[in-house]
Structures are given as C-alpha cells and as structure tokens.
XYZ file of C-alpha atoms in Angstrom:
657
model
C 76.408 47.791 -31.771
C 74.670 50.641 -33.585
C 74.206 48.539 -36.713
C 72.702 45.683 -34.720
C 70.285 48.065 -33.021
C 69.361 49.514 -36.397
C 68.505 46.093 -37.813
C 66.667 45.207 -34.627
C 64.471 48.285 -34.901
C 63.799 47.587 -38.618
C 62.973 43.952 -37.875
C 60.520 44.880 -35.154
C 59.000 47.485 -37.453
C 58.637 44.901 -40.244
C 57.062 42.430 -37.865
C 54.674 45.084 -36.636
C 53.713 46.054 -40.177
C 53.304 42.401 -41.139
C 51.239 41.646 -38.077
C 49.120 44.713 -38.694
C 48.562 43.704 -42.308
C 47.501 40.207 -41.264
C 45.193 41.648 -38.625
C 43.634 44.007 -41.187
C 43.104 41.092 -43.576
C 41.456 39.079 -40.815
C 39.216 42.005 -39.882
C 38.236 42.593 -43.513
C 37.574 38.874 -44.008
C 35.514 38.844 -40.831
C 33.438 41.798 -42.047
C 32.992 40.031 -45.387
C 31.756 36.906 -43.601
C 29.463 38.967 -41.402
C 27.838 40.451 -44.503
C 27.613 37.312 -46.618
C 27.282 34.220 -44.424
C 23.765 32.838 -44.200
C 22.326 29.557 -43.049
C 20.452 27.916 -45.916
C 17.108 26.316 -45.338
C 15.869 23.475 -47.471
C 12.586 25.217 -48.241
C 14.519 28.166 -49.682
C 16.433 25.939 -52.125
C 14.271 22.832 -52.558
C 15.682 20.043 -54.727
C 13.977 18.702 -57.810
C 12.314 15.481 -56.635
C 12.071 12.416 -58.874
C 9.458 9.761 -58.102
C 8.852 6.272 -59.446
C 5.555 5.026 -60.786
C 2.718 4.241 -58.342
C 1.892 0.562 -57.880
C -1.648 -0.092 -59.107
C -3.666 -2.355 -56.800
C -5.643 -3.977 -59.575
C -8.167 -6.779 -58.944
C -6.972 -10.001 -60.548
C -3.302 -9.052 -60.222
C -1.040 -11.876 -59.034
C 0.766 -10.587 -55.958
C 3.517 -12.124 -53.852
C 3.557 -11.279 -50.155
C 7.330 -10.679 -50.167
C 7.139 -8.297 -53.142
C 4.248 -6.337 -51.610
C 6.101 -6.125 -48.302
C 9.181 -4.835 -50.128
C 7.128 -2.106 -51.780
C 5.525 -1.072 -48.490
C 8.817 -1.072 -46.582
C 10.434 0.998 -49.322
C 7.683 3.589 -48.967
C 8.269 3.865 -45.223
C 5.262 1.857 -44.054
C 5.637 -0.115 -40.821
C 4.051 -3.481 -40.113
C 1.763 -3.829 -37.103
C 0.113 -6.865 -35.578
C -3.058 -5.144 -34.417
C -5.594 -2.926 -36.179
C -4.093 -0.192 -38.378
C -4.676 3.203 -36.771
C -2.547 5.843 -38.455
C -1.014 6.720 -41.802
C 1.880 4.380 -42.589
C 0.547 1.293 -40.764
C 0.011 -2.016 -42.547
C -1.065 -5.462 -41.390
C -0.816 -8.760 -43.266
C -2.973 -11.855 -42.799
C -3.470 -14.878 -45.092
C -6.879 -13.510 -46.157
C -6.194 -9.798 -46.557
C -3.728 -6.929 -46.270
C -4.777 -3.720 -44.490
C -2.878 -0.542 -45.410
C -3.311 2.976 -44.064
C -2.078 4.937 -47.079
C 0.181 7.985 -46.995
C -0.728 11.251 -48.679
C 0.287 11.401 -52.333
C 3.337 13.629 -52.963
C 1.560 15.421 -55.825
C -1.326 16.241 -53.471
C -4.144 14.611 -55.443
C -5.024 11.994 -52.794
C -5.155 12.106 -48.992
C -4.346 9.266 -46.602
C -7.071 6.713 -45.854
C -7.242 3.046 -44.734
C -7.939 0.277 -47.251
C -8.126 -3.503 -47.361
C -6.770 -5.756 -50.112
C -8.791 -8.976 -50.163
C -6.631 -11.904 -51.324
C -8.001 -14.789 -53.368
C -5.571 -17.610 -54.219
C -2.556 -15.325 -54.472
C -4.375 -12.626 -56.428
C -6.076 -9.360 -55.538
C -9.798 -10.065 -55.250
C -11.105 -6.706 -54.079
C -9.775 -3.392 -52.810
C -12.050 -1.891 -50.153
C -12.119 1.399 -48.286
C -12.187 0.469 -44.592
C -13.739 3.785 -43.593
C -16.620 3.558 -46.094
C -16.722 -0.241 -46.543
C -17.024 0.000 -50.320
C -14.884 -1.040 -53.252
C -12.382 1.504 -54.572
C -10.703 1.348 -57.975
C -8.448 2.508 -59.438
C -6.230 2.946 -56.402
C -2.439 2.840 -56.114
C 0.279 2.979 -53.521
C 1.920 6.388 -53.621
C 4.946 6.773 -55.932
C 8.308 6.128 -54.236
C 11.017 8.787 -54.121
C 13.871 7.746 -56.413
C 16.260 10.657 -56.393
C 16.665 14.381 -56.093
C 18.626 17.078 -57.889
C 19.999 20.263 -56.343
C 21.886 22.098 -59.053
C 24.058 19.407 -60.614
C 24.294 17.405 -57.400
C 22.172 14.275 -57.055
C 20.888 14.239 -53.502
C 17.851 13.659 -51.328
C 17.035 15.395 -48.075
C 14.102 15.980 -45.768
C 14.213 19.177 -43.704
C 13.102 18.561 -40.118
C 12.548 21.601 -37.844
C 14.479 21.516 -34.579
C 11.212 21.289 -32.626
C 10.380 18.026 -34.446
C 13.772 16.393 -33.938
C 13.511 13.895 -31.055
C 15.463 14.757 -27.926
C 17.419 11.454 -27.968
C 18.813 12.362 -31.409
C 19.951 15.781 -30.171
C 21.421 14.302 -26.980
C 23.371 11.688 -28.948
C 24.766 14.245 -31.405
C 25.853 16.620 -28.651
C 27.340 13.829 -26.542
C 29.515 12.400 -29.311
C 30.254 15.473 -31.448
C 30.244 18.557 -29.207
C 29.149 18.211 -25.579
C 30.024 21.885 -24.856
C 27.957 23.174 -27.804
C 25.695 25.412 -25.715
C 28.662 26.836 -23.739
C 31.241 27.881 -26.359
C 31.135 30.807 -28.853
C 31.572 28.609 -31.944
C 35.076 27.431 -31.133
C 36.140 25.265 -28.216
C 39.670 26.126 -27.003
C 39.851 22.952 -24.900
C 39.003 20.711 -27.854
C 41.386 22.644 -30.106
C 44.227 22.304 -27.586
C 43.593 18.578 -27.297
C 43.595 18.198 -31.098
C 46.738 20.335 -31.445
C 48.605 18.137 -28.967
C 47.490 14.979 -30.804
C 48.553 16.436 -34.171
C 51.898 17.572 -32.755
C 52.651 14.085 -31.477
C 51.723 12.456 -34.805
C 53.506 15.021 -36.952
C 50.443 15.563 -39.155
C 46.836 16.722 -38.972
C 44.892 13.702 -37.743
C 42.333 15.280 -35.408
C 40.252 18.392 -35.873
C 38.688 19.235 -32.548
C 35.950 21.012 -34.486
C 32.732 22.128 -32.859
C 29.349 21.542 -34.444
C 29.417 25.149 -35.659
C 32.833 24.638 -37.260
C 31.672 21.417 -38.907
C 28.638 23.225 -40.289
C 30.822 26.035 -41.636
C 33.146 23.521 -43.297
C 30.255 21.577 -44.838
C 28.532 24.696 -46.161
C 31.375 26.939 -47.266
C 34.739 25.172 -47.492
C 36.459 22.104 -48.884
C 37.283 19.148 -46.615
C 41.025 19.631 -47.256
C 42.978 19.719 -43.990
C 45.148 22.858 -44.147
C 45.924 25.645 -41.692
C 44.357 28.315 -43.937
C 41.117 26.341 -44.305
C 41.013 25.753 -40.557
C 41.494 29.471 -39.895
C 38.684 30.404 -42.299
C 36.434 27.742 -40.791
C 37.106 29.063 -37.284
C 36.280 32.634 -38.279
C 33.130 31.517 -40.087
C 32.015 29.573 -37.011
C 32.512 32.646 -34.811
C 30.505 34.811 -37.250
C 27.679 32.252 -37.430
C 27.424 32.307 -33.647
C 27.157 36.113 -33.768
C 24.391 36.066 -36.382
C 22.319 33.050 -35.334
C 21.052 31.336 -32.222
C 22.299 27.946 -31.053
C 19.089 26.140 -32.038
C 19.190 27.623 -35.549
C 22.772 26.416 -35.976
C 21.953 22.975 -34.606
C 18.895 22.688 -36.873
C 20.972 23.515 -39.945
C 23.687 21.083 -38.888
C 21.278 18.184 -38.380
C 19.635 18.828 -41.752
C 22.786 19.528 -43.788
C 25.052 16.776 -42.458
C 26.163 14.242 -45.087
C 25.167 10.716 -44.064
C 26.197 8.439 -46.883
C 25.503 7.424 -50.415
C 22.907 5.215 -52.082
C 24.300 4.509 -55.507
C 24.742 7.904 -57.150
C 22.522 9.754 -54.668
C 23.879 11.532 -51.591
C 21.892 11.450 -48.341
C 21.765 14.650 -46.300
C 20.158 15.212 -42.926
C 19.050 12.956 -40.099
C 15.441 12.899 -41.327
C 16.279 11.537 -44.767
C 18.845 9.132 -43.309
C 16.240 7.663 -40.937
C 13.907 7.091 -43.863
C 16.593 5.638 -46.129
C 18.374 3.360 -43.664
C 15.530 2.301 -41.386
C 12.406 2.860 -43.487
C 10.736 4.929 -40.760
C 10.367 8.555 -39.633
C 13.044 10.073 -37.417
C 10.578 10.219 -34.525
C 10.207 6.412 -34.504
C 13.886 5.462 -34.174
C 14.915 3.315 -31.237
C 17.864 4.279 -29.016
C 20.060 1.740 -30.827
C 19.036 3.060 -34.256
C 19.613 6.636 -33.110
C 23.126 5.750 -31.923
C 23.854 3.956 -35.199
C 22.738 6.975 -37.225
C 24.653 9.494 -35.100
C 27.749 7.306 -35.187
C 27.836 7.591 -38.980
C 28.516 11.345 -38.777
C 32.220 10.679 -38.125
C 32.535 8.703 -41.372
C 29.324 7.998 -43.311
C 30.912 5.500 -45.670
C 33.388 4.046 -43.171
C 30.628 3.336 -40.640
C 27.852 2.539 -43.105
C 25.601 -0.233 -41.725
C 25.165 -1.456 -45.302
C 28.790 -1.461 -46.458
C 30.555 -2.119 -43.135
C 28.118 -3.542 -40.557
C 30.849 -4.646 -38.123
C 32.446 -1.188 -37.976
C 29.009 0.425 -37.824
C 28.117 -1.675 -34.774
C 31.390 -0.787 -33.055
C 30.764 2.897 -33.659
C 27.152 2.564 -32.484
C 28.345 1.056 -29.219
C 30.816 3.929 -28.768
C 27.905 6.373 -28.996
C 25.816 4.285 -26.596
C 28.710 4.142 -24.137
C 29.034 7.917 -24.252
C 25.287 8.338 -23.698
C 25.498 5.984 -20.723
C 28.438 7.909 -19.313
C 26.636 11.237 -19.716
C 23.623 9.859 -17.862
C 21.210 9.835 -20.824
C 20.590 6.079 -20.583
C 19.514 3.922 -17.675
C 21.213 0.595 -17.046
C 18.276 -1.265 -18.591
C 18.196 0.988 -21.683
C 21.940 0.561 -22.104
C 21.770 -3.235 -21.884
C 18.866 -3.464 -24.336
C 20.455 -1.097 -26.857
C 23.979 -2.498 -26.809
C 22.627 -6.052 -26.957
C 20.356 -5.416 -29.934
C 21.269 -6.716 -33.357
C 22.228 -4.332 -36.119
C 19.090 -3.930 -38.180
C 18.805 -1.910 -41.361
C 15.435 -2.018 -43.115
C 16.856 -1.278 -46.551
C 19.785 -3.048 -48.168
C 22.198 -1.330 -50.523
C 20.543 -3.095 -53.460
C 17.032 -1.976 -52.509
C 18.024 1.682 -52.234
C 17.223 2.040 -55.904
C 18.067 5.387 -57.410
C 18.390 4.071 -61.009
C 21.190 6.451 -62.047
C 21.162 5.535 -65.744
C 17.410 6.019 -65.853
C 17.636 9.372 -64.045
C 20.254 10.626 -66.523
C 17.994 9.660 -69.416
C 14.971 11.150 -67.648
C 16.635 14.532 -67.105
C 17.549 14.785 -70.789
C 14.053 13.748 -71.875
C 12.444 16.140 -69.376
C 14.437 19.084 -70.693
C 13.501 18.206 -74.278
C 9.820 17.632 -73.466
C 9.195 20.634 -71.225
C 11.377 23.049 -73.155
C 13.847 23.966 -70.432
C 14.876 23.741 -66.802
C 12.234 22.935 -64.205
C 11.533 25.224 -61.228
C 13.180 24.372 -57.876
C 11.097 21.984 -55.832
C 9.202 20.576 -58.811
C 8.210 16.912 -58.654
C 8.795 14.677 -61.662
C 6.531 11.627 -61.758
C 8.258 8.917 -63.773
C 7.387 5.515 -65.209
C 10.039 3.542 -63.304
C 9.001 0.618 -61.094
C 11.653 0.443 -58.319
C 11.060 -3.241 -57.545
C 11.403 -4.149 -61.212
C 14.468 -1.893 -61.398
C 16.135 -3.720 -58.519
C 15.363 -7.073 -60.138
C 16.767 -5.805 -63.451
C 20.016 -4.614 -61.881
C 20.438 -7.818 -59.884
C 19.693 -9.983 -62.928
C 22.203 -8.090 -65.049
C 24.932 -8.444 -62.418
C 24.188 -12.127 -61.858
C 24.030 -12.887 -65.569
C 27.329 -11.180 -66.365
C 29.107 -12.942 -63.507
C 27.722 -16.293 -64.657
C 28.923 -15.665 -68.212
C 32.399 -14.702 -67.005
C 32.589 -17.846 -64.888
C 31.385 -20.103 -67.718
C 33.321 -18.495 -70.579
C 36.731 -17.320 -69.414
C 37.504 -15.966 -72.887
C 34.956 -13.197 -72.299
C 37.231 -11.615 -69.692
C 39.619 -9.564 -71.802
C 42.611 -7.852 -70.267
C 41.763 -4.331 -69.171
C 38.096 -4.715 -70.142
C 34.995 -5.499 -68.120
C 32.150 -7.505 -69.587
C 29.238 -5.101 -69.869
C 25.528 -5.343 -70.507
C 22.297 -3.379 -70.447
C 18.627 -4.072 -69.799
C 15.389 -2.248 -70.585
C 11.849 -3.195 -69.558
C 8.929 -1.400 -71.244
C 5.194 -1.359 -70.732
C 4.084 -1.904 -74.363
C 0.670 -0.331 -73.707
C 1.983 3.023 -72.472
C 5.600 3.044 -73.626
C 6.619 3.641 -70.020
C 10.163 2.571 -69.156
C 9.718 0.305 -66.131
C 13.408 -0.493 -65.627
C 16.685 0.595 -67.188
C 20.167 -0.667 -66.380
C 22.718 1.001 -68.619
C 25.780 -0.803 -67.369
C 27.395 -2.836 -64.661
C 28.363 -0.031 -62.279
C 27.385 3.613 -62.718
C 30.220 4.739 -60.450
C 32.777 3.271 -62.843
C 31.054 4.206 -66.109
C 28.235 6.668 -66.732
C 27.932 5.588 -70.384
C 24.336 4.398 -70.791
C 24.529 1.292 -72.965
C 20.743 1.007 -73.063
C 20.422 4.276 -74.964
C 23.801 5.553 -76.141
C 25.415 2.322 -77.343
C 24.790 1.213 -80.920
C 25.344 -2.496 -81.516
C 24.512 -4.994 -84.238
C 21.359 -6.852 -83.146
C 22.294 -9.945 -85.128
C 19.555 -12.572 -85.218
C 17.388 -10.409 -82.971
C 16.493 -8.540 -86.163
C 15.029 -11.549 -87.999
C 11.467 -11.251 -86.579
C 11.203 -7.809 -88.187
C 12.193 -9.309 -91.551
C 9.445 -11.916 -91.273
C 7.011 -9.204 -90.148
C 7.782 -7.311 -93.364
C 7.177 -10.509 -95.351
C 3.786 -11.118 -93.729
C 2.798 -7.498 -94.348
C 3.884 -7.692 -97.990
C 1.877 -10.897 -98.402
C -1.259 -9.220 -97.012
C -0.800 -6.416 -99.520
C -0.020 -8.860 -102.376
C 3.333 -7.128 -102.830
C 5.317 -10.370 -103.234
C 5.119 -13.089 -105.855
C 4.735 -15.878 -103.281
C 2.617 -15.442 -100.169
C 4.630 -16.041 -96.993
C 3.021 -17.709 -93.967
C 4.484 -19.537 -90.946
C 3.915 -22.796 -92.840
C 5.632 -21.639 -96.048
C 8.638 -23.700 -97.143
C 12.078 -22.141 -97.654
C 15.241 -23.761 -98.926
C 18.074 -23.786 -96.405
C 20.965 -24.573 -98.728
C 24.208 -22.900 -99.879
C 23.574 -19.769 -101.911
C 25.585 -16.781 -103.143
C 24.442 -13.228 -103.767
C 26.303 -10.707 -105.937
C 27.717 -7.643 -104.147
C 29.922 -4.699 -105.086
C 32.932 -6.601 -103.735
C 32.186 -9.929 -105.382
C 29.755 -12.446 -103.953
C 28.392 -13.085 -100.481
C 27.493 -16.547 -99.206
C 25.634 -16.462 -95.885
C 26.193 -19.316 -93.446
C 24.137 -20.645 -90.563
C 25.612 -20.349 -87.063
C 26.557 -24.066 -87.016
C 27.784 -24.140 -90.648
C 25.113 -26.765 -91.381
C 22.212 -26.678 -93.859
C 18.865 -28.357 -93.285
C 17.292 -28.425 -96.710
C 13.650 -27.393 -96.996
C 12.239 -25.940 -93.756
C 9.128 -24.018 -92.770
C 9.226 -20.339 -91.891
C 8.369 -21.329 -88.318
C 11.340 -23.679 -88.064
C 13.628 -21.130 -89.733
C 12.897 -18.503 -87.082
C 12.734 -20.915 -84.138
C 16.195 -22.248 -85.038
C 17.444 -18.786 -86.080
C 18.627 -19.948 -89.510
C 20.435 -17.292 -91.532
C 20.019 -18.473 -95.114
C 16.183 -18.633 -95.053
C 16.055 -15.143 -93.509
C 18.223 -13.743 -96.300
C 16.061 -15.454 -98.941
C 12.949 -13.879 -97.386
C 14.639 -10.466 -97.364
C 15.466 -10.864 -101.056
C 11.872 -11.703 -101.938
C 10.423 -8.827 -99.870
C 13.004 -6.203 -100.782
C 15.338 -4.369 -98.406
C 13.586 -1.019 -98.945
C 10.312 -2.399 -97.590
C 12.149 -3.825 -94.579
C 13.907 -0.547 -93.754
C 10.642 1.353 -94.173
C 8.912 -0.966 -91.691
C 11.834 -0.639 -89.290
C 11.459 3.157 -89.423
C 7.727 2.835 -88.750
C 8.559 0.696 -85.705
C 10.523 3.596 -84.234
C 14.116 2.606 -85.000
C 15.946 5.766 -86.091
C 19.504 4.440 -86.297
C 20.991 4.340 -89.834
C 20.139 1.210 -91.842
C 22.121 -0.270 -94.719
C 19.799 -1.333 -97.541
C 21.434 -4.609 -98.506
C 20.599 -8.246 -97.856
C 22.798 -8.428 -94.755
C 20.109 -6.349 -93.017
C 18.277 -9.663 -92.515
C 21.097 -10.778 -90.202
C 21.069 -7.596 -88.125
C 24.283 -5.997 -89.349
C 23.059 -2.399 -88.924
C 23.688 -1.018 -85.447
C 20.753 -0.035 -83.216
C 20.201 0.852 -79.560
C 18.686 -1.482 -77.002
C 15.837 0.947 -76.303
C 14.944 1.088 -80.018
C 14.806 -2.694 -80.368
C 12.820 -3.084 -77.141
C 10.212 -0.592 -78.363
C 9.975 -2.407 -81.719
C 9.338 -5.740 -79.974
C 6.806 -3.954 -77.767
C 4.873 -3.124 -80.933
C 4.621 -6.852 -81.673
C 3.096 -7.370 -78.229
C 0.590 -4.605 -78.994
C -0.658 -5.997 -82.290
C 1.602 -3.809 -84.438
C 0.813 -0.624 -82.503
C 3.952 1.426 -81.816
C 4.044 3.436 -78.582
C 7.005 5.801 -78.200
C 9.137 5.022 -75.122
C 8.909 7.576 -72.333
C 10.331 8.003 -68.856
C 7.981 10.786 -67.691
C 4.348 10.702 -66.621
C 3.953 14.266 -65.367
C 5.663 17.249 -63.761
C 4.075 18.947 -60.750
C 4.962 22.332 -59.236
C 5.890 22.548 -55.518
C 2.384 23.933 -54.933
C 0.802 20.824 -56.473
C -0.172 22.585 -59.691
C 0.373 20.382 -62.771
C 3.042 21.795 -65.088
C 3.225 19.114 -67.779
C 1.564 15.822 -68.673
C 2.975 13.164 -70.976
C 0.981 12.553 -74.135
C 1.210 8.950 -75.290
C 2.345 8.928 -78.921
C 1.196 5.870 -80.836
C 0.628 4.756 -84.419
C -0.090 1.514 -86.277
C 3.111 0.279 -87.936
C 1.915 -3.209 -88.886
C -1.384 -5.046 -89.008
C -2.566 -6.967 -85.932
C -2.690 -10.103 -88.097
C 0.991 -9.917 -89.073
C 2.036 -9.020 -85.521
C 0.077 -12.025 -84.245
C 1.867 -14.378 -86.650
C 5.328 -13.129 -85.618
C 4.398 -13.353 -81.941
C 3.294 -16.942 -82.508
C 6.673 -17.718 -84.069
C 8.470 -16.082 -81.135
C 6.552 -18.246 -78.674
C 8.012 -21.233 -80.504
C 11.517 -19.775 -80.124
C 11.124 -20.029 -76.334
C 9.260 -23.351 -76.345
C 11.387 -25.284 -78.846
C 13.996 -23.005 -80.370
C 17.181 -21.154 -79.511
C 15.714 -19.666 -76.312
C 14.389 -22.942 -74.889
C 17.043 -22.911 -72.151
C 15.079 -20.084 -70.539
C 12.574 -22.698 -69.340
C 15.380 -24.617 -67.640
C 16.326 -21.410 -65.808
C 12.854 -21.117 -64.280
C 10.950 -19.036 -66.837
C 7.261 -19.873 -66.568
C 4.095 -18.988 -68.428
C 3.514 -18.127 -72.077
C 6.498 -16.111 -73.290
C 7.571 -14.855 -76.704
C 11.200 -13.920 -77.278
C 14.262 -14.037 -79.489
C 17.974 -14.526 -78.975
C 20.595 -12.703 -80.991
C 24.342 -12.981 -81.505
C 26.662 -11.043 -83.779
C 29.674 -12.084 -85.822
C 32.372 -13.813 -83.748
C 29.921 -13.696 -80.791
C 31.135 -10.211 -79.868
C 27.681 -9.167 -78.633
C 24.711 -11.227 -77.462
C 21.044 -10.288 -77.060
C-alpha cells in the first residue's frame, strides 16, 4: 500500500511538472507572438508589377470589333449603351467607338474621353471628346500581366475596409464566420461542432476556424492539418484579437485571402479577384457575382468558375441560400440571383500572364538595370497580351493537330513540344513568347534556352551572304535570284571521307534558278552556293545578324546543322524585314518607381548587318516560298495578305520550323 501511494505521489508530481512545463511553453510562445505578430499591409510590401505594352490607336490601323472589345474587357472597361460618363466606360456603334480612358499606371496620362472614328474597318481618326480635336499618338493603358512578391508570382489590389461593399462583407461573414464580431478570435461552438465531426470520421475533415484563425494560418503557418499547427493557429488568432480591432483583421483577411490561380500567377484579395474574374471593380459586382466570389474562399481551385463552373454555381447558390436565411436578401433579390447564369468575363485562356515571357523578362531586367528592383516598381514590357493569347492557342492547336495526324510523333513518355516568338522588327520588342506547351509541367523555355538545328530555315541567310558577296564583287560569279544552279549529285571531300548532300525527296531537278532552289528548299544548290561564297563569310554574316550560338565552319552550315535558339533566328529574320537592319530583341520598355519617377529606359540597339538591296532580294524569294513553295499550304489554312516565310526540317524530321 505504501509503495502504491509512493508511485501515486510521484506520478501526480510528474504530471504537475509536465503540465507546468507545457503551460510555461505556451505562455512564452504567447509572449513571443505578442511581440512579433503584425498584420501586413500591401502598401508596406508592394509587389513588383509587370505590365504589357499599350495598344496604339493609330489612324489607318485595321481593327476588328471583337479584338478591340477583348482588349477593353481585359483592361476592366465596361460596355454601356448610353453616353460614356466616367472612367472605364466604353460604347460601340458601327460608326465609332467611344472610350473613357483610365489613368495610366506610370502616371504620365490622366483619364479622359475619346472617340475612335471607324472607316471601313480601320481607324480613321482619334478625337478628344472634351476638346473635339484630333489626338495622336494615343494608346490604351498597358494591361497588368503579373506581379512578383519575393519569389512568389502573384497579383493583388489592396482595398481598404471602408471601400469594400457591404454585400461582400455580409456574404463573407454569413458563410465563413457569422459570429466574427462576438468571439475573441476563437469560436468554442464552431470548434466543438468540428471536433464532433472529426471524431465521428476518425480524421481531421473540418476545421471550425474563425476568420481570425484563417488569417493566422494564411499569414504564418502551413496548411497542414495537425494538432500542433491548430494550437499555434488558435494562439495566434487570440493574440491578433488582442493587438488589432475587428475591422483591421477583416480588412487584412479580405485582402490576403487566396482566390485562385491564373496560369503561374496567384490571385490574392477580393479586389483583385473581382478584376480578374469579372473584369470590373469590386464595387460593381452583382449579388450573384459576390456570392460566386465569396464561395470560392472554401476552395479556390475546386470552386473556380473557369475550371469547374458546375461546382462553382452550386457553391454560389449555397452562399445565396445562407444570405437569404440570414435576412440579407429579399425574395425578389434571391430569385434573381439564384436564377442568373454563371457569367465570368475572363476565360482561363484570356487571363494571360505569359509565364515564359516573365521568366525571360526578369532575367533581362536584372542584367539591364544592374540588380534587383525596388518593391512596388512597375516594369513596362513589350508584350501584347492579345497576341500572346493567340500565340499560346495556336501552339496548342498546332501540336494537337500534328499528334492527331502523325501518330509516330507521340513517343512513349514524351510530350510533343514547341515554342513561338513574335517580334516587332522595328523596335525588337517581343510581342509574344510561348516557351512550351504547359508552364506548370515544364518551366524550360524552348524559345530561348533550347538550341536546335534550324535545318532549311537557315538557307535564306546563305543566299543573303551570296547576294552581299556579289555586291562587293567577292565571288567569281555574281548571284541573283535568276542565276542558274545545277541540282545534281555531287560529293565534297571531308575529314571523314566524302559527303554527298541529298534533297529531301531524294530527287534532282537539273538546272534551276536561285529562286526555285529556295522556294522548293533544295539542298544541293544551297550547298553549292555556300561553297562559292565561303563558310567564313556566311558565319560572319550570321554573327552580324545577332546569332551568338556556336557555328561550324563547314559546308553543312548551308543546311542548318549548327544549333541555334528560336529567338536568335526570329531576330535574324526580323532584320530581313527591316532591310538588313538588326534590332536586338528586348522584353523591356521602361522601369518606373512606385512614385512614378522613371528609373530606366530601354535603348534600342540597332546596326546594319546587310544592305537593303540584298535583304529585299531575299525577302522577295521568301514571298515565293509562301506563294508557290514549301510553305504554300499556309494559304490553304487561311493565311492572307503578302507574307514572306520559310519552313525548316532537320534530319529524320526530328524538329520542324
């Protein structure tokens, strides 16, 4: 009996010591939280903002109503049927388009109303409605593409609690925490209900968290469901309630809540979500749109109106039902809201964040500006978001069509990949860049990082070198588009014996003109031209055109056997479009401080790599490639107008250009 009493006393003492130690740890942790926990505000840690290029409203420009509407909707403009009255309004008629512009994000232009006069599908005039006079140049403001906060790619718009509409607050409180203004950060009733549910299921399936607890979890802890994390979250919520008022906590919650993903960019806050999903300010949301947005809080990707519209509508109706039950909606408002169709202004495809382009931009920005940019800086880029969306869609469609038509392209364990770059040859600005099929699966940028043999795509540069050499009398026989070349079997000595180039169809055509040789992408004539010009002259011209990848100085260079990047080749072809003038590719136009002060401006680097005469001749040949040659199928696919281009394939058709 004595021994049992002895162990009983020791056990109670051990429990007391253990309990005391735990209590001390909790007190110390609480004091630590009291000293360190703060509510962040967006203006204290502003993200780096990345904007696309402004759309120039240039007289004479062909403009499609659907494309213009897409640009305006993307920028958050809203269409009206009457006279435009405030910033963000636009009105379309067959004769003109009236737009009340927004302020420019870099601060150099304030909002004002203008009219675009349409003449046979083109811009005739751009007039200021307030002054009734022509204005030019004038552009739509640049669209926001992405944002960076540290290493996280995200966009957010901080909205003060006083500017958040009451229906948004009512909906959040009704569905997430209807006792928010009554509890001290934790809700014992909700916790008891969640505990009972978890006990019945045998695992943690319900949290019972208050808005304050959710905020603490989002700001300070991982989403992992463990008892220790829940205890820390509870203590943090209690400390936040001690340090801050209810409205401050609610403001932070509504601005910090994660509300989905657009490509590689995370959306935070109800203000940014309203803009991204509905193309309008938070203050203009309908009851149905408000319920849809608030319903996403439970699971932003599960209840995404873009990815899962049926589930999103179900969740929206749950929120509406709760609002009706709490007395926030009248019978008429309830019927109108629950009966409305699910409407999202922006599709997943049109939420262009151009992740490959942004990666390239950030590297180029760091190299150009000499280091990291200050928080809140605005980077004005060259990217056209409409062209970017078209590029991404075209790449996806083209790859799927190839896989369907050529089953052999689908190799086990491999995905057919591609890349696309669009450049403005006058400025070198990158208008669109798709570095792969899906950035989420592969961040490798095939437009910049991949080196591939260009194959026949390289032949125009060989003929350009020949025309240049002829102008300088550096070859025995002058080469022109009408010059005759023998397309017949031939062998050239190499270190490993002899090399006999073949045409793609293993056929020879005898004597052909230079024009025919390039239009039909014949290999043997190209190699003969390279031999007469000299490989050193060709590689020197290639360097002048901006291609920095290593080049092998042998005759196979004429067939594009040296690997290059897509961006390099695109810039070289851009020089042909500019009469031999090379303009270095760039993704940046300028960098502006949060105050609006300019920090850095891009300087266009250009030099003459070839004569305008030689560039003109090659461009003429490339027009024939599209009209009559290997690229003539492009016309059957709907390509219109005067176009110059070149196809390219490598050995065994491994890569195609």
